[in-house]
mmCIF file with all atom_site columns, N, CA, C and O in Angstrom:
data_model
loop_
_atom_site.group_PDB
_atom_site.id
_atom_site.type_symbol
_atom_site.label_atom_id
_atom_site.label_alt_id
_atom_site.label_comp_id
_atom_site.label_asym_id
_atom_site.label_entity_id
_atom_site.label_seq_id
_atom_site.pdbx_PDB_ins_code
_atom_site.Cartn_x
_atom_site.Cartn_y
_atom_site.Cartn_z
_atom_site.occupancy
_atom_site.B_iso_or_equiv
_atom_site.pdbx_formal_charge
_atom_site.auth_seq_id
_atom_site.auth_comp_id
_atom_site.auth_asym_id
_atom_site.auth_atom_id
_atom_site.pdbx_PDB_model_num
ATOM 1   N N  . UNK N 1 1  ? -30.096 17.538  0.764  1.00 60.00 ? 1  UNK N N  1
ATOM 2   C CA . UNK N 1 1  ? -28.924 18.403  0.756  1.00 60.00 ? 1  UNK N CA 1
ATOM 3   C C  . UNK N 1 1  ? -28.913 19.172  -0.572 1.00 60.00 ? 1  UNK N C  1
ATOM 4   O O  . UNK N 1 1  ? -29.009 18.563  -1.626 1.00 60.00 ? 1  UNK N O  1
ATOM 5   N N  . UNK N 1 2  ? -28.785 20.469  -0.508 1.00 73.00 ? 2  UNK N N  1
ATOM 6   C CA . UNK N 1 2  ? -28.735 21.263  -1.740 1.00 73.00 ? 2  UNK N CA 1
ATOM 7   C C  . UNK N 1 2  ? -27.487 20.916  -2.560 1.00 73.00 ? 2  UNK N C  1
ATOM 8   O O  . UNK N 1 2  ? -26.442 20.581  -1.996 1.00 73.00 ? 2  UNK N O  1
ATOM 9   N N  . UNK N 1 3  ? -27.584 20.990  -3.881 1.00 79.00 ? 3  UNK N N  1
ATOM 10  C CA . UNK N 1 3  ? -26.445 20.646  -4.737 1.00 79.00 ? 3  UNK N CA 1
ATOM 11  C C  . UNK N 1 3  ? -25.198 21.479  -4.443 1.00 79.00 ? 3  UNK N C  1
ATOM 12  O O  . UNK N 1 3  ? -24.081 20.983  -4.540 1.00 79.00 ? 3  UNK N O  1
ATOM 13  N N  . UNK N 1 4  ? -25.379 22.727  -4.051 1.00 83.00 ? 4  UNK N N  1
ATOM 14  C CA . UNK N 1 4  ? -24.229 23.585  -3.764 1.00 83.00 ? 4  UNK N CA 1
ATOM 15  C C  . UNK N 1 4  ? -23.470 23.055  -2.553 1.00 83.00 ? 4  UNK N C  1
ATOM 16  O O  . UNK N 1 4  ? -22.237 23.017  -2.529 1.00 83.00 ? 4  UNK N O  1
ATOM 17  N N  . UNK N 1 5  ? -24.201 22.603  -1.541 1.00 86.00 ? 5  UNK N N  1
ATOM 18  C CA . UNK N 1 5  ? -23.563 22.076  -0.347 1.00 86.00 ? 5  UNK N CA 1
ATOM 19  C C  . UNK N 1 5  ? -22.792 20.795  -0.671 1.00 86.00 ? 5  UNK N C  1
ATOM 20  O O  . UNK N 1 5  ? -21.668 20.603  -0.209 1.00 86.00 ? 5  UNK N O  1
ATOM 21  N N  . UNK N 1 6  ? -23.382 19.914  -1.487 1.00 86.00 ? 6  UNK N N  1
ATOM 22  C CA . UNK N 1 6  ? -22.706 18.681  -1.877 1.00 86.00 ? 6  UNK N CA 1
ATOM 23  C C  . UNK N 1 6  ? -21.425 19.004  -2.644 1.00 86.00 ? 6  UNK N C  1
ATOM 24  O O  . UNK N 1 6  ? -20.371 18.399  -2.396 1.00 86.00 ? 6  UNK N O  1
ATOM 25  N N  . UNK N 1 7  ? -21.503 19.951  -3.548 1.00 84.00 ? 7  UNK N N  1
ATOM 26  C CA . UNK N 1 7  ? -20.326 20.344  -4.320 1.00 84.00 ? 7  UNK N CA 1
ATOM 27  C C  . UNK N 1 7  ? -19.226 20.884  -3.407 1.00 84.00 ? 7  UNK N C  1
ATOM 28  O O  . UNK N 1 7  ? -18.053 20.545  -3.549 1.00 84.00 ? 7  UNK N O  1
ATOM 29  N N  . UNK N 1 8  ? -19.604 21.698  -2.432 1.00 85.00 ? 8  UNK N N  1
ATOM 30  C CA . UNK N 1 8  ? -18.635 22.271  -1.497 1.00 85.00 ? 8  UNK N CA 1
ATOM 31  C C  . UNK N 1 8  ? -17.979 21.171  -0.663 1.00 85.00 ? 8  UNK N C  1
ATOM 32  O O  . UNK N 1 8  ? -16.764 21.194  -0.435 1.00 85.00 ? 8  UNK N O  1
ATOM 33  N N  . UNK N 1 9  ? -18.765 20.208  -0.207 1.00 84.00 ? 9  UNK N N  1
ATOM 34  C CA . UNK N 1 9  ? -18.201 19.099  0.571  1.00 84.00 ? 9  UNK N CA 1
ATOM 35  C C  . UNK N 1 9  ? -17.226 18.273  -0.257 1.00 84.00 ? 9  UNK N C  1
ATOM 36  O O  . UNK N 1 9  ? -16.158 17.873  0.220  1.00 84.00 ? 9  UNK N O  1
ATOM 37  N N  . UNK N 1 10 ? -17.578 18.012  -1.510 1.00 82.00 ? 10 UNK N N  1
ATOM 38  C CA . UNK N 1 10 ? -16.689 17.249  -2.390 1.00 82.00 ? 10 UNK N CA 1
ATOM 39  C C  . UNK N 1 10 ? -15.403 18.023  -2.648 1.00 82.00 ? 10 UNK N C  1
ATOM 40  O O  . UNK N 1 10 ? -14.309 17.453  -2.622 1.00 82.00 ? 10 UNK N O  1
ATOM 41  N N  . UNK N 1 11 ? -15.511 19.316  -2.887 1.00 83.00 ? 11 UNK N N  1
ATOM 42  C CA . UNK N 1 11 ? -14.318 20.137  -3.106 1.00 83.00 ? 11 UNK N CA 1
ATOM 43  C C  . UNK N 1 11 ? -13.395 20.126  -1.897 1.00 83.00 ? 11 UNK N C  1
ATOM 44  O O  . UNK N 1 11 ? -12.179 19.999  -2.014 1.00 83.00 ? 11 UNK N O  1
ATOM 45  N N  . UNK N 1 12 ? -13.960 20.255  -0.700 1.00 82.00 ? 12 UNK N N  1
ATOM 46  C CA . UNK N 1 12 ? -13.119 20.277  0.496  1.00 82.00 ? 12 UNK N CA 1
ATOM 47  C C  . UNK N 1 12 ? -12.480 18.917  0.741  1.00 82.00 ? 12 UNK N C  1
ATOM 48  O O  . UNK N 1 12 ? -11.341 18.834  1.205  1.00 82.00 ? 12 UNK N O  1
ATOM 49  N N  . UNK N 1 13 ? -13.185 17.839  0.428  1.00 78.00 ? 13 UNK N N  1
ATOM 50  C CA . UNK N 1 13 ? -12.606 16.502  0.588  1.00 78.00 ? 13 UNK N CA 1
ATOM 51  C C  . UNK N 1 13 ? -11.430 16.310  -0.365 1.00 78.00 ? 13 UNK N C  1
ATOM 52  O O  . UNK N 1 13 ? -10.411 15.715  -0.010 1.00 78.00 ? 13 UNK N O  1
ATOM 53  N N  . UNK N 1 14 ? -11.555 16.820  -1.577 1.00 76.00 ? 14 UNK N N  1
ATOM 54  C CA . UNK N 1 14 ? -10.467 16.695  -2.541 1.00 76.00 ? 14 UNK N CA 1
ATOM 55  C C  . UNK N 1 14 ? -9.244  17.497  -2.100 1.00 76.00 ? 14 UNK N C  1
ATOM 56  O O  . UNK N 1 14 ? -8.111  17.085  -2.323 1.00 76.00 ? 14 UNK N O  1
ATOM 57  N N  . UNK N 1 15 ? -9.449  18.625  -1.468 1.00 77.00 ? 15 UNK N N  1
ATOM 58  C CA . UNK N 1 15 ? -8.336  19.456  -1.024 1.00 77.00 ? 15 UNK N CA 1
ATOM 59  C C  . UNK N 1 15 ? -7.558  18.782  0.102  1.00 77.00 ? 15 UNK N C  1
ATOM 60  O O  . UNK N 1 15 ? -6.348  18.943  0.216  1.00 77.00 ? 15 UNK N O  1
ATOM 61  N N  . UNK N 1 16 ? -8.239  18.006  0.953  1.00 73.00 ? 16 UNK N N  1
ATOM 62  C CA . UNK N 1 16 ? -7.583  17.342  2.080  1.00 73.00 ? 16 UNK N CA 1
ATOM 63  C C  . UNK N 1 16 ? -6.960  16.010  1.699  1.00 73.00 ? 16 UNK N C  1
ATOM 64  O O  . UNK N 1 16 ? -6.185  15.455  2.447  1.00 73.00 ? 16 UNK N O  1
ATOM 65  N N  . UNK N 1 17 ? -7.349  15.471  0.561  1.00 72.00 ? 17 UNK N N  1
ATOM 66  C CA . UNK N 1 17 ? -6.870  14.158  0.156  1.00 72.00 ? 17 UNK N CA 1
ATOM 67  C C  . UNK N 1 17 ? -5.370  14.201  -0.101 1.00 72.00 ? 17 UNK N C  1
ATOM 68  O O  . UNK N 1 17 ? -4.839  15.156  -0.660 1.00 72.00 ? 17 UNK N O  1
ATOM 69  N N  . UNK N 1 18 ? -4.682  13.165  0.321  1.00 69.00 ? 18 UNK N N  1
ATOM 70  C CA . UNK N 1 18 ? -3.238  13.106  0.179  1.00 69.00 ? 18 UNK N CA 1
ATOM 71  C C  . UNK N 1 18 ? -2.839  11.885  -0.626 1.00 69.00 ? 18 UNK N C  1
ATOM 72  O O  . UNK N 1 18 ? -3.426  10.821  -0.467 1.00 69.00 ? 18 UNK N O  1
ATOM 73  N N  . UNK N 1 19 ? -1.848  12.032  -1.458 1.00 65.00 ? 19 UNK N N  1
ATOM 74  C CA . UNK N 1 19 ? -1.350  10.889  -2.220 1.00 65.00 ? 19 UNK N CA 1
ATOM 75  C C  . UNK N 1 19 ? -0.593  9.955   -1.292 1.00 65.00 ? 19 UNK N C  1
ATOM 76  O O  . UNK N 1 19 ? -0.040  10.368  -0.279 1.00 65.00 ? 19 UNK N O  1
ATOM 77  N N  . UNK N 1 20 ? -0.559  8.680   -1.655 1.00 66.00 ? 20 UNK N N  1
ATOM 78  C CA . UNK N 1 20 ? 0.181   7.700   -0.860 1.00 66.00 ? 20 UNK N CA 1
ATOM 79  C C  . UNK N 1 20 ? 1.662   7.884   -1.160 1.00 66.00 ? 20 UNK N C  1
ATOM 80  O O  . UNK N 1 20 ? 2.096   7.741   -2.301 1.00 66.00 ? 20 UNK N O  1
ATOM 81  N N  . UNK N 1 21 ? 2.434   8.212   -0.119 1.00 70.00 ? 21 UNK N N  1
ATOM 82  C CA . UNK N 1 21 ? 3.858   8.449   -0.295 1.00 70.00 ? 21 UNK N CA 1
ATOM 83  C C  . UNK N 1 21 ? 4.666   7.160   -0.322 1.00 70.00 ? 21 UNK N C  1
ATOM 84  O O  . UNK N 1 21 ? 5.742   7.104   -0.907 1.00 70.00 ? 21 UNK N O  1
ATOM 85  N N  . UNK N 1 22 ? 4.181   6.135   0.356  1.00 74.00 ? 22 UNK N N  1
ATOM 86  C CA . UNK N 1 22 ? 4.933   4.885   0.475  1.00 74.00 ? 22 UNK N CA 1
ATOM 87  C C  . UNK N 1 22 ? 4.000   3.707   0.185  1.00 74.00 ? 22 UNK N C  1
ATOM 88  O O  . UNK N 1 22 ? 3.481   3.082   1.103  1.00 74.00 ? 22 UNK N O  1
ATOM 89  N N  . UNK N 1 23 ? 3.798   3.390   -1.086 1.00 78.00 ? 23 UNK N N  1
ATOM 90  C CA . UNK N 1 23 ? 2.860   2.323   -1.423 1.00 78.00 ? 23 UNK N CA 1
ATOM 91  C C  . UNK N 1 23 ? 3.260   0.964   -0.858 1.00 78.00 ? 23 UNK N C  1
ATOM 92  O O  . UNK N 1 23 ? 2.415   0.103   -0.679 1.00 78.00 ? 23 UNK N O  1
ATOM 93  N N  . UNK N 1 24 ? 4.527   0.784   -0.515 1.00 81.00 ? 24 UNK N N  1
ATOM 94  C CA . UNK N 1 24 ? 4.960   -0.499  0.046  1.00 81.00 ? 24 UNK N CA 1
ATOM 95  C C  . UNK N 1 24 ? 4.376   -0.732  1.440  1.00 81.00 ? 24 UNK N C  1
ATOM 96  O O  . UNK N 1 24 ? 4.326   -1.866  1.910  1.00 81.00 ? 24 UNK N O  1
ATOM 97  N N  . UNK N 1 25 ? 3.892   0.315   2.108  1.00 79.00 ? 25 UNK N N  1
ATOM 98  C CA . UNK N 1 25 ? 3.334   0.168   3.453  1.00 79.00 ? 25 UNK N CA 1
ATOM 99  C C  . UNK N 1 25 ? 1.821   -0.015  3.461  1.00 79.00 ? 25 UNK N C  1
ATOM 100 O O  . UNK N 1 25 ? 1.240   -0.265  4.513  1.00 79.00 ? 25 UNK N O  1
ATOM 101 N N  . UNK N 1 26 ? 1.186   0.097   2.305  1.00 81.00 ? 26 UNK N N  1
ATOM 102 C CA . UNK N 1 26 ? -0.272  -0.008  2.240  1.00 81.00 ? 26 UNK N CA 1
ATOM 103 C C  . UNK N 1 26 ? -0.732  -1.375  2.753  1.00 81.00 ? 26 UNK N C  1
ATOM 104 O O  . UNK N 1 26 ? -1.664  -1.469  3.538  1.00 81.00 ? 26 UNK N O  1
ATOM 105 N N  . UNK N 1 27 ? -0.065  -2.447  2.340  1.00 85.00 ? 27 UNK N N  1
ATOM 106 C CA . UNK N 1 27 ? -0.451  -3.791  2.780  1.00 85.00 ? 27 UNK N CA 1
ATOM 107 C C  . UNK N 1 27 ? -0.290  -3.933  4.290  1.00 85.00 ? 27 UNK N C  1
ATOM 108 O O  . UNK N 1 27 ? -1.117  -4.564  4.949  1.00 85.00 ? 27 UNK N O  1
ATOM 109 N N  . UNK N 1 28 ? 0.755   -3.341  4.859  1.00 85.00 ? 28 UNK N N  1
ATOM 110 C CA . UNK N 1 28 ? 0.962   -3.415  6.310  1.00 85.00 ? 28 UNK N CA 1
ATOM 111 C C  . UNK N 1 28 ? -0.155  -2.700  7.064  1.00 85.00 ? 28 UNK N C  1
ATOM 112 O O  . UNK N 1 28 ? -0.672  -3.198  8.061  1.00 85.00 ? 28 UNK N O  1
ATOM 113 N N  . UNK N 1 29 ? -0.543  -1.529  6.578  1.00 83.00 ? 29 UNK N N  1
ATOM 114 C CA . UNK N 1 29 ? -1.603  -0.765  7.230  1.00 83.00 ? 29 UNK N CA 1
ATOM 115 C C  . UNK N 1 29 ? -2.925  -1.514  7.134  1.00 83.00 ? 29 UNK N C  1
ATOM 116 O O  . UNK N 1 29 ? -3.672  -1.594  8.100  1.00 83.00 ? 29 UNK N O  1
ATOM 117 N N  . UNK N 1 30 ? -3.199  -2.097  5.982  1.00 85.00 ? 30 UNK N N  1
ATOM 118 C CA . UNK N 1 30 ? -4.445  -2.858  5.824  1.00 85.00 ? 30 UNK N CA 1
ATOM 119 C C  . UNK N 1 30 ? -4.460  -4.076  6.728  1.00 85.00 ? 30 UNK N C  1
ATOM 120 O O  . UNK N 1 30 ? -5.512  -4.524  7.155  1.00 85.00 ? 30 UNK N O  1
ATOM 121 N N  . UNK N 1 31 ? -3.270  -4.628  7.052  1.00 87.00 ? 31 UNK N N  1
ATOM 122 C CA . UNK N 1 31 ? -3.182  -5.792  7.937  1.00 87.00 ? 31 UNK N CA 1
ATOM 123 C C  . UNK N 1 31 ? -3.287  -5.390  9.406  1.00 87.00 ? 31 UNK N C  1
ATOM 124 O O  . UNK N 1 31 ? -3.357  -6.247  10.274 1.00 87.00 ? 31 UNK N O  1
ATOM 125 N N  . UNK N 1 32 ? -3.262  -4.079  9.691  1.00 86.00 ? 32 UNK N N  1
ATOM 126 C CA . UNK N 1 32 ? -3.448  -3.624  11.063 1.00 86.00 ? 32 UNK N CA 1
ATOM 127 C C  . UNK N 1 32 ? -2.210  -3.040  11.713 1.00 86.00 ? 32 UNK N C  1
ATOM 128 O O  . UNK N 1 32 ? -2.216  -2.754  12.901 1.00 86.00 ? 32 UNK N O  1
ATOM 129 N N  . UNK N 1 33 ? -1.126  -2.855  10.961 1.00 86.00 ? 33 UNK N N  1
ATOM 130 C CA . UNK N 1 33 ? 0.092   -2.267  11.527 1.00 86.00 ? 33 UNK N CA 1
ATOM 131 C C  . UNK N 1 33 ? -0.156  -0.810  11.879 1.00 86.00 ? 33 UNK N C  1
ATOM 132 O O  . UNK N 1 33 ? -0.937  -0.123  11.227 1.00 86.00 ? 33 UNK N O  1
ATOM 133 N N  . UNK N 1 34 ? 0.492   -0.347  12.941 1.00 86.00 ? 34 UNK N N  1
ATOM 134 C CA . UNK N 1 34 ? 0.366   1.058   13.353 1.00 86.00 ? 34 UNK N CA 1
ATOM 135 C C  . UNK N 1 34 ? 1.687   1.769   13.121 1.00 86.00 ? 34 UNK N C  1
ATOM 136 O O  . UNK N 1 34 ? 2.753   1.210   13.364 1.00 86.00 ? 34 UNK N O  1
ATOM 137 N N  . UNK N 1 35 ? 1.596   3.014   12.676 1.00 83.00 ? 35 UNK N N  1
ATOM 138 C CA . UNK N 1 35 ? 2.774   3.832   12.452 1.00 83.00 ? 35 UNK N CA 1
ATOM 139 C C  . UNK N 1 35 ? 2.645   5.110   13.252 1.00 83.00 ? 35 UNK N C  1
ATOM 140 O O  . UNK N 1 35 ? 1.585   5.715   13.300 1.00 83.00 ? 35 UNK N O  1
ATOM 141 N N  . UNK N 1 36 ? 3.730   5.503   13.912 1.00 83.00 ? 36 UNK N N  1
ATOM 142 C CA . UNK N 1 36 ? 3.796   6.778   14.622 1.00 83.00 ? 36 UNK N CA 1
ATOM 143 C C  . UNK N 1 36 ? 5.111   7.441   14.254 1.00 83.00 ? 36 UNK N C  1
ATOM 144 O O  . UNK N 1 36 ? 6.167   6.818   14.330 1.00 83.00 ? 36 UNK N O  1
ATOM 145 N N  . UNK N 1 37 ? 5.048   8.676   13.841 1.00 82.00 ? 37 UNK N N  1
ATOM 146 C CA . UNK N 1 37 ? 6.233   9.438   13.425 1.00 82.00 ? 37 UNK N CA 1
ATOM 147 C C  . UNK N 1 37 ? 7.004   8.685   12.346 1.00 82.00 ? 37 UNK N C  1
ATOM 148 O O  . UNK N 1 37 ? 8.223   8.562   12.397 1.00 82.00 ? 37 UNK N O  1
ATOM 149 N N  . UNK N 1 38 ? 6.279   8.134   11.392 1.00 75.00 ? 38 UNK N N  1
ATOM 150 C CA . UNK N 1 38 ? 6.852   7.421   10.249 1.00 75.00 ? 38 UNK N CA 1
ATOM 151 C C  . UNK N 1 38 ? 7.608   6.156   10.629 1.00 75.00 ? 38 UNK N C  1
ATOM 152 O O  . UNK N 1 38 ? 8.435   5.670   9.864  1.00 75.00 ? 38 UNK N O  1
ATOM 153 N N  . UNK N 1 39 ? 7.354   5.599   11.804 1.00 83.00 ? 39 UNK N N  1
ATOM 154 C CA . UNK N 1 39 ? 7.984   4.343   12.215 1.00 83.00 ? 39 UNK N CA 1
ATOM 155 C C  . UNK N 1 39 ? 6.899   3.382   12.670 1.00 83.00 ? 39 UNK N C  1
ATOM 156 O O  . UNK N 1 39 ? 5.949   3.781   13.343 1.00 83.00 ? 39 UNK N O  1
ATOM 157 N N  . UNK N 1 40 ? 7.076   2.092   12.320 1.00 84.00 ? 40 UNK N N  1
ATOM 158 C CA . UNK N 1 40 ? 6.081   1.109   12.710 1.00 84.00 ? 40 UNK N CA 1
ATOM 159 C C  . UNK N 1 40 ? 6.185   0.822   14.199 1.00 84.00 ? 40 UNK N C  1
ATOM 160 O O  . UNK N 1 40 ? 7.275   0.660   14.734 1.00 84.00 ? 40 UNK N O  1
ATOM 161 N N  . UNK N 1 41 ? 5.035   0.794   14.867 1.00 87.00 ? 41 UNK N N  1
ATOM 162 C CA . UNK N 1 41 ? 4.974   0.550   16.302 1.00 87.00 ? 41 UNK N CA 1
ATOM 163 C C  . UNK N 1 41 ? 4.576   -0.907  16.505 1.00 87.00 ? 41 UNK N C  1
ATOM 164 O O  . UNK N 1 41 ? 3.591   -1.375  15.937 1.00 87.00 ? 41 UNK N O  1
ATOM 165 N N  . UNK N 1 42 ? 5.355   -1.626  17.313 1.00 84.00 ? 42 UNK N N  1
ATOM 166 C CA . UNK N 1 42 ? 5.055   -3.024  17.585 1.00 84.00 ? 42 UNK N CA 1
ATOM 167 C C  . UNK N 1 42 ? 3.812   -3.128  18.448 1.00 84.00 ? 42 UNK N C  1
ATOM 168 O O  . UNK N 1 42 ? 3.575   -2.298  19.320 1.00 84.00 ? 42 UNK N O  1
ATOM 169 N N  . UNK N 1 43 ? 3.038   -4.150  18.222 1.00 73.00 ? 43 UNK N N  1
ATOM 170 C CA . UNK N 1 43 ? 1.836   -4.370  19.021 1.00 73.00 ? 43 UNK N CA 1
ATOM 171 C C  . UNK N 1 43 ? 2.197   -5.054  20.330 1.00 73.00 ? 43 UNK N C  1
ATOM 172 O O  . UNK N 1 43 ? 3.149   -5.816  20.406 1.00 73.00 ? 43 UNK N O  1
ATOM 173 N N  . UNK N 1 44 ? 1.388   -4.774  21.331 1.00 71.00 ? 44 UNK N N  1
ATOM 174 C CA . UNK N 1 44 ? 1.541   -5.459  22.612 1.00 71.00 ? 44 UNK N CA 1
ATOM 175 C C  . UNK N 1 44 ? 1.047   -6.895  22.429 1.00 71.00 ? 44 UNK N C  1
ATOM 176 O O  . UNK N 1 44 ? 0.084   -7.136  21.717 1.00 71.00 ? 44 UNK N O  1
ATOM 177 N N  . UNK N 1 45 ? 1.674   -7.839  23.097 1.00 65.00 ? 45 UNK N N  1
ATOM 178 C CA . UNK N 1 45 ? 1.224   -9.225  22.991 1.00 65.00 ? 45 UNK N CA 1
ATOM 179 C C  . UNK N 1 45 ? 0.068   -9.466  23.948 1.00 65.00 ? 45 UNK N C  1
ATOM 180 O O  . UNK N 1 45 ? -0.152  -8.702  24.885 1.00 65.00 ? 45 UNK N O  1
ATOM 181 N N  . UNK N 1 46 ? -0.657  -10.550 23.747 1.00 62.00 ? 46 UNK N N  1
ATOM 182 C CA . UNK N 1 46 ? -1.787  -10.883 24.602 1.00 62.00 ? 46 UNK N CA 1
ATOM 183 C C  . UNK N 1 46 ? -1.312  -11.191 26.020 1.00 62.00 ? 46 UNK N C  1
ATOM 184 O O  . UNK N 1 46 ? -2.016  -10.941 26.986 1.00 62.00 ? 46 UNK N O  1
ATOM 185 N N  . UNK N 1 47 ? -0.088  -11.732 26.177 1.00 59.00 ? 47 UNK N N  1
ATOM 186 C CA . UNK N 1 47 ? 0.452   -12.045 27.499 1.00 59.00 ? 47 UNK N CA 1
ATOM 187 C C  . UNK N 1 47 ? 0.611   -10.784 28.327 1.00 59.00 ? 47 UNK N C  1
ATOM 188 O O  . UNK N 1 47 ? 0.316   -10.772 29.527 1.00 59.00 ? 47 UNK N O  1
ATOM 189 N N  . UNK N 1 48 ? 1.075   -9.713  27.723 1.00 55.00 ? 48 UNK N N  1
ATOM 190 C CA . UNK N 1 48 ? 1.269   -8.451  28.442 1.00 55.00 ? 48 UNK N CA 1
ATOM 191 C C  . UNK N 1 48 ? -0.071  -7.901  28.900 1.00 55.00 ? 48 UNK N C  1
ATOM 192 O O  . UNK N 1 48 ? -0.185  -7.395  30.000 1.00 55.00 ? 48 UNK N O  1
ATOM 193 N N  . UNK N 1 49 ? -1.112  -8.014  28.048 1.00 55.00 ? 49 UNK N N  1
ATOM 194 C CA . UNK N 1 49 ? -2.431  -7.526  28.420 1.00 55.00 ? 49 UNK N CA 1
ATOM 195 C C  . UNK N 1 49 ? -3.005  -8.315  29.591 1.00 55.00 ? 49 UNK N C  1
ATOM 196 O O  . UNK N 1 49 ? -3.660  -7.753  30.459 1.00 55.00 ? 49 UNK N O  1
ATOM 197 N N  . UNK N 1 50 ? -2.747  -9.632  29.644 1.00 57.00 ? 50 UNK N N  1
ATOM 198 C CA . UNK N 1 50 ? -3.265  -10.459 30.730 1.00 57.00 ? 50 UNK N CA 1
ATOM 199 C C  . UNK N 1 50 ? -2.605  -10.100 32.066 1.00 57.00 ? 50 UNK N C  1
ATOM 200 O O  . UNK N 1 50 ? -3.241  -10.107 33.102 1.00 57.00 ? 50 UNK N O  1
ATOM 201 N N  . UNK N 1 51 ? -1.313  -9.793  32.045 1.00 59.00 ? 51 UNK N N  1
ATOM 202 C CA . UNK N 1 51 ? -0.599  -9.461  33.271 1.00 59.00 ? 51 UNK N CA 1
ATOM 203 C C  . UNK N 1 51 ? -1.072  -8.128  33.848 1.00 59.00 ? 51 UNK N C  1
ATOM 204 O O  . UNK N 1 51 ? -1.092  -7.934  35.047 1.00 59.00 ? 51 UNK N O  1
ATOM 205 N N  . UNK N 1 52 ? -1.437  -7.198  32.967 1.00 58.00 ? 52 UNK N N  1
ATOM 206 C CA . UNK N 1 52 ? -1.858  -5.879  33.416 1.00 58.00 ? 52 UNK N CA 1
ATOM 207 C C  . UNK N 1 52 ? -3.245  -5.916  34.065 1.00 58.00 ? 52 UNK N C  1
ATOM 208 O O  . UNK N 1 52 ? -3.582  -5.095  34.884 1.00 58.00 ? 52 UNK N O  1
ATOM 209 N N  . UNK N 1 53 ? -4.033  -6.910  33.693 1.00 54.00 ? 53 UNK N N  1
ATOM 210 C CA . UNK N 1 53 ? -5.412  -6.975  34.219 1.00 54.00 ? 53 UNK N CA 1
ATOM 211 C C  . UNK N 1 53 ? -5.505  -7.564  35.583 1.00 54.00 ? 53 UNK N C  1
ATOM 212 O O  . UNK N 1 53 ? -4.798  -7.896  36.336 1.00 54.00 ? 53 UNK N O  1
#
């Protein structure tokens, strides 16, 4: 990869990078919690998945 291309890719990645707005939620996300529209979405239980199958 030419150095110019690498530099351009790094620049574009930096432009898209976003600061963490809510550091208190980082641990939840790392544990597998899902958020939609800034609200945590409850996971389906294994019992519900078994009934659907």
